[in-house]
Coordinates of C-alpha atoms in Angstrom, one line a residue:
Chain A
K27 CA -141.7 146.7 -203.4
M28 CA -144.2 144.1 -204.5
A29 CA -144.6 145.7 -207.8
S30 CA -141.0 145.3 -208.7
K31 CA -141.4 141.5 -208.4
M32 CA -144.5 141.6 -210.5
R33 CA -144.1 142.2 -214.1
V34 CA -147.6 143.5 -214.8
A35 CA -147.8 144.8 -218.3
L36 CA -150.9 147.0 -218.6
R37 CA -150.7 147.2 -222.4
P38 CA -154.0 145.3 -223.0
V39 CA -155.8 147.2 -220.2
K40 CA -158.1 150.2 -221.1
S41 CA -159.1 151.2 -217.5
I42 CA -159.0 150.1 -213.9
V43 CA -161.5 151.3 -211.3
V44 CA -160.7 150.6 -207.7
R45 CA -163.8 151.0 -205.5
F46 CA -163.7 150.8 -201.7
C47 CA -165.1 152.3 -198.5
P48 CA -162.1 153.4 -196.5
F49 CA -163.8 153.0 -193.1
E50 CA -164.5 149.3 -193.7
P51 CA -162.0 146.8 -192.2
N52 CA -161.4 144.7 -195.3
V53 CA -160.0 147.2 -197.7
E54 CA -156.3 147.0 -197.0
S55 CA -155.4 144.6 -199.9
T56 CA -157.5 146.6 -202.3
R57 CA -155.9 149.9 -201.3
K58 CA -152.4 148.3 -201.5
F59 CA -153.4 147.1 -205.0
L60 CA -154.2 150.7 -206.0
Q61 CA -150.8 151.8 -204.6
C62 CA -149.0 149.1 -206.5
I63 CA -150.8 149.9 -209.8
Y64 CA -149.5 153.5 -209.5
H65 CA -145.9 152.3 -209.4
K66 CA -144.0 154.0 -212.1
K67 CA -142.7 150.8 -213.7
I68 CA -146.3 149.5 -214.1
Q69 CA -147.6 152.9 -215.2
A70 CA -144.8 153.0 -217.8
T71 CA -146.2 149.9 -219.6
N72 CA -149.3 151.8 -220.7
T73 CA -149.6 155.5 -220.1
N74 CA -153.1 155.5 -221.7
C75 CA -154.5 153.2 -219.1
E76 CA -156.9 155.1 -216.9
V77 CA -156.7 154.3 -213.2
T78 CA -159.5 155.7 -211.1
A79 CA -160.1 155.4 -207.3
D80 CA -163.8 155.4 -206.4
V81 CA -164.0 156.2 -202.7
R82 CA -167.4 155.4 -201.3
H83 CA -169.1 155.5 -197.9
D84 CA -171.9 153.0 -198.4
G85 CA -170.6 149.8 -196.9
S86 CA -170.1 148.3 -200.4
E87 CA -167.4 145.6 -200.9
P88 CA -164.0 146.6 -202.2
V89 CA -163.8 145.8 -205.9
V90 CA -161.2 146.1 -208.6
D91 CA -162.9 146.5 -212.0
V92 CA -160.5 146.1 -215.0
T93 CA -161.7 146.8 -218.5
F94 CA -159.5 145.5 -221.3
A95 CA -159.0 147.1 -224.7
D96 CA -160.9 144.2 -226.4
G97 CA -163.9 144.7 -224.2
D98 CA -163.2 141.9 -221.6
R99 CA -163.8 142.7 -217.9
L100 CA -162.0 141.3 -214.9
I101 CA -163.7 142.0 -211.6
M102 CA -161.9 141.1 -208.4
K103 CA -163.5 141.3 -205.0
G104 CA -160.7 142.5 -202.8
A105 CA -162.4 141.5 -199.4
N106 CA -161.0 138.0 -199.5
L107 CA -158.1 138.4 -201.8
T108 CA -154.5 139.5 -201.0
T109 CA -152.8 142.2 -203.1
G110 CA -150.5 139.6 -204.5
E111 CA -153.3 137.4 -205.7
M112 CA -155.0 140.3 -207.4
L113 CA -151.8 141.4 -209.1
T114 CA -151.0 137.8 -210.2
A115 CA -154.5 137.4 -211.6
L116 CA -154.2 140.7 -213.5
E117 CA -150.7 139.8 -214.7
S118 CA -151.7 136.4 -216.1
R119 CA -154.7 137.9 -217.9
C120 CA -152.6 140.5 -219.4
N121 CA -149.9 138.0 -220.5
A122 CA -152.6 135.8 -222.0
K123 CA -154.0 138.7 -224.0
D124 CA -150.5 139.8 -225.1
L125 CA -149.8 136.2 -226.3
K126 CA -153.0 136.1 -228.2
E127 CA -152.2 139.4 -229.8
E128 CA -148.7 138.2 -230.8
Q129 CA -150.1 135.0 -232.3
K130 CA -152.7 137.0 -234.2
S131 CA -150.1 139.4 -235.7
K132 CA -147.8 136.4 -236.6
K133 CA -150.7 134.9 -238.5
R134 CA -151.2 138.2 -240.3
N135 CA -147.6 138.5 -241.3
P136 CA -146.1 134.9 -241.5
Chain B
Q20 CA -132.8 156.6 -179.7
E21 CA -135.4 155.3 -182.2
D22 CA -138.0 155.8 -179.5
G23 CA -136.9 159.4 -179.0
H24 CA -137.2 160.1 -182.7
A25 CA -140.7 158.5 -182.8
R26 CA -141.6 160.6 -179.8
V27 CA -140.6 163.8 -181.7
L28 CA -142.5 162.8 -184.7
R29 CA -145.6 162.0 -182.6
R30 CA -145.3 165.4 -180.9
Q31 CA -145.2 167.1 -184.3
V32 CA -148.3 165.3 -185.4
E33 CA -150.1 166.3 -182.1
E34 CA -149.1 169.9 -182.7
T35 CA -150.3 169.8 -186.3
L36 CA -153.6 168.3 -185.3
R37 CA -154.1 170.8 -182.5
G38 CA -153.8 173.8 -184.7
S39 CA -156.0 172.6 -187.6
R40 CA -159.7 173.2 -188.3
M41 CA -159.5 170.9 -191.3
V42 CA -157.6 167.6 -191.4
A43 CA -158.1 165.6 -194.7
V44 CA -156.8 162.0 -194.9
C45 CA -155.7 161.0 -198.4
Q46 CA -154.1 157.8 -199.8
Y47 CA -150.8 158.6 -201.4
N48 CA -149.8 156.7 -204.5
S49 CA -146.5 157.1 -206.3
M50 CA -145.9 160.5 -207.8
P51 CA -142.9 162.1 -209.4
D52 CA -141.1 164.5 -207.0
E53 CA -141.9 167.5 -209.1
D54 CA -145.6 166.7 -209.0
V55 CA -145.4 166.5 -205.2
A56 CA -143.7 169.9 -205.1
A57 CA -146.3 171.3 -207.3
L58 CA -149.1 169.9 -205.2
R59 CA -147.6 171.4 -202.0
H60 CA -147.2 174.7 -203.8
F61 CA -150.8 174.9 -205.0
L62 CA -152.2 173.8 -201.7
R63 CA -150.1 176.2 -199.7
K64 CA -151.6 179.1 -201.7
H65 CA -154.9 178.2 -199.8
D66 CA -153.1 177.8 -196.4
I67 CA -153.3 174.0 -196.7
H68 CA -150.2 172.0 -195.7
V69 CA -149.2 168.6 -196.9
K70 CA -147.9 166.3 -194.2
F71 CA -146.4 162.9 -195.0
V72 CA -147.2 160.5 -192.1
L73 CA -146.1 157.1 -191.0
N74 CA -148.9 154.9 -189.7
E75 CA -146.9 153.6 -186.8
V76 CA -146.3 157.2 -185.6
V77 CA -149.8 158.6 -186.3
R78 CA -151.9 155.7 -185.0
P79 CA -151.1 156.1 -181.3
V80 CA -151.6 159.8 -181.5
L81 CA -155.0 159.5 -183.1
A82 CA -156.1 156.7 -180.7
Q83 CA -155.9 159.2 -177.8
S84 CA -157.4 162.2 -179.6
K85 CA -160.8 163.2 -180.8
Y86 CA -159.8 161.8 -184.2
R87 CA -159.9 158.2 -183.1
N88 CA -162.7 157.3 -185.5
L89 CA -160.3 158.1 -188.4
L90 CA -158.1 155.1 -187.3
P91 CA -159.4 152.6 -189.9
L92 CA -158.1 154.9 -192.6
F93 CA -154.5 154.5 -191.6
V94 CA -153.4 151.5 -193.6
C95 CA -151.2 151.8 -196.7
R96 CA -149.4 155.1 -197.4
N97 CA -151.2 158.2 -196.4
I98 CA -150.8 162.0 -196.3
L99 CA -152.6 164.5 -194.2
L100 CA -153.8 167.8 -195.7
V101 CA -154.1 170.2 -192.7
S102 CA -155.3 173.8 -192.5
P103 CA -156.3 176.3 -189.9
E104 CA -159.1 177.2 -192.3
T105 CA -161.8 175.2 -194.0
R106 CA -161.3 175.8 -197.7
A107 CA -162.6 172.5 -198.8
R108 CA -163.6 173.8 -202.3
E109 CA -160.1 174.9 -203.1
M110 CA -158.7 171.7 -201.8
L111 CA -161.0 169.6 -204.0
R112 CA -160.2 171.7 -207.0
V113 CA -156.4 171.1 -206.6
L114 CA -156.9 167.4 -205.9
K115 CA -159.0 167.0 -209.0
G116 CA -155.8 167.4 -211.1
V117 CA -153.9 164.9 -209.0
P118 CA -155.3 161.3 -209.5
Q119 CA -152.5 159.8 -207.5
V120 CA -153.8 161.4 -204.3
N121 CA -157.2 160.0 -203.2
L122 CA -159.2 161.8 -200.6
L123 CA -160.6 159.3 -198.2
A124 CA -162.3 161.4 -195.5
A125 CA -161.8 164.6 -193.5
C126 CA -162.4 166.1 -190.1
I127 CA -163.7 169.7 -190.5
D128 CA -164.5 171.7 -187.4
D129 CA -164.7 168.6 -185.2
T130 CA -167.0 166.8 -187.7
I131 CA -165.9 163.7 -189.5
L132 CA -167.0 163.8 -193.1
S133 CA -166.8 161.1 -195.8
R134 CA -165.5 162.0 -199.3
Q135 CA -169.1 162.8 -200.4
G136 CA -169.5 164.8 -197.2
V137 CA -166.5 167.0 -198.0
E138 CA -167.9 167.5 -201.5
N139 CA -171.3 168.6 -200.1
F140 CA -169.5 170.8 -197.6
A141 CA -167.6 172.5 -200.4
R142 CA -170.8 173.3 -202.2
L143 CA -172.2 175.2 -199.2
P144 CA -172.4 179.0 -199.7
P145 CA -170.3 181.1 -197.3
L146 CA -171.8 181.8 -193.8
E147 CA -172.7 185.4 -194.5
V148 CA -174.7 184.4 -197.6
S149 CA -176.5 181.7 -195.7
Q150 CA -177.3 184.1 -192.8
G151 CA -178.7 186.6 -195.4
Q152 CA -180.8 183.9 -197.0
T153 CA -182.2 182.8 -193.6
V154 CA -183.1 186.4 -192.7
A155 CA -184.8 186.9 -196.1
A156 CA -186.8 183.7 -195.7
L157 CA -188.0 184.6 -192.2
S158 CA -188.9 188.2 -193.1
L159 CA -190.7 187.0 -196.2
L160 CA -193.1 185.0 -194.0
S161 CA -193.8 187.9 -191.6
S162 CA -194.3 190.4 -194.4
Q163 CA -196.7 188.0 -196.1
T164 CA -198.6 187.7 -192.8
S165 CA -198.7 191.4 -192.4
S166 CA -200.1 192.0 -195.9
L167 CA -202.7 189.3 -195.3
L168 CA -203.9 190.9 -192.1
Q169 CA -204.1 194.3 -193.8
R170 CA -206.1 193.0 -196.8
G171 CA -209.4 192.8 -195.0
P172 CA -209.4 196.4 -193.5
A173 CA -207.9 197.7 -196.8
H174 CA -210.7 196.2 -198.8
L175 CA -213.3 197.6 -196.3
T176 CA -211.7 201.0 -196.5
A177 CA -211.8 200.9 -200.3
L178 CA -215.5 199.8 -200.3
L179 CA -216.4 202.6 -197.9
D180 CA -214.6 205.2 -200.0
Q181 CA -216.5 204.1 -203.1
H182 CA -219.7 204.2 -201.2
I183 CA -219.0 207.8 -200.0
R184 CA -218.1 208.8 -203.5
R185 CA -221.4 207.4 -204.8
L186 CA -223.4 209.2 -202.1
R187 CA -221.6 212.4 -202.9
D188 CA -222.3 212.0 -206.7
A189 CA -225.9 211.3 -206.0
E190 CA -226.2 214.5 -203.8
G191 CA -223.8 216.5 -206.0
P192 CA -226.0 218.5 -208.4
T193 CA -228.1 220.0 -205.4
E194 CA -225.1 221.1 -203.3
P195 CA -223.8 224.6 -203.9
P196 CA -220.2 224.7 -205.3
P197 CA -217.6 225.6 -202.5
G198 CA -216.3 229.2 -202.4

C-alpha cells in the first residue's frame, strides 16, 4: 500500500541486497522495505534489477545495499530508519540519476 | 462474529502445527498468482503444504506452544511451509527458484534452525547411511586393534617356522627319506 504512494523508479538500479537477521527485534522496517520493493509496480520499472534477500543469524545490523548501474552505492542501515524513509531516500537518488541521464542525453542530441 | 472466525483460524493453525515435523517460516513478497499456484504444486509433490497466515491469528497460538521462540519472525507478511516429514533438501531446491519467498527459519523435529541450520540439515546423509558409516568407523577401530594384537604372536610364529626349517635343512642330508 505504501508502494503505490511511492513512485520509485528502479531504472538506474543494478541490484539491491537486503540483509537482516530475522530473530533480531529491529528488522521490521527493513523487511517491510523488501516487501515493498517486490511490489509489481516497482518491479515493472526495471525487470533487470536483481533483488536479493540475505537472511543471516549472526546478530548483524539490518542493511539495504543498493548498487546503481553507474557504480554508485547507497547503503541504508534499517535499524533506525522507517520503511518510508528508506523508500524516499532510494526514490530521490533514482530521480536524481534519471535527471542527470536526461540532461546528458539532451546535451548529446540538442 | 469476528472473534469466532479468528477462533476458527487459530484452531486451524494449532491443528496444522500439531501434525507437522517440519514448520518453515518464510517472508512472502508479492508474487503473481500463477507463481503461487506453481509453488504450491511443486512443494505438494514432497508433501510440503503452503499456509498463508495472519500475524494476529498466529501470534497467540505460537505464544502458548513450543514454537514461542519463533515469535520475532512474525512481522510483515509470512507463509508457513509445513510437512509431516523433514524433506528440507527438496524444500530448499524448490525455494531456490522463488526469490520472492525468503526462508527465515524452521522448526524441524522440535529443533529451531536458522536458515543456515536448515541448509546444513539438508546436506546431512539419510539416517541409514549415517548409521552404516558409524558402524563402519567403530568396527574399523576394533579390527585394527585385533590385527595389532595378533602381529606379535604372528611374527613369533613366522620366526619359529623359519628356525625349524633351517634346523631341518641342516639335518636334512643325514636323515633317510620317508617311505
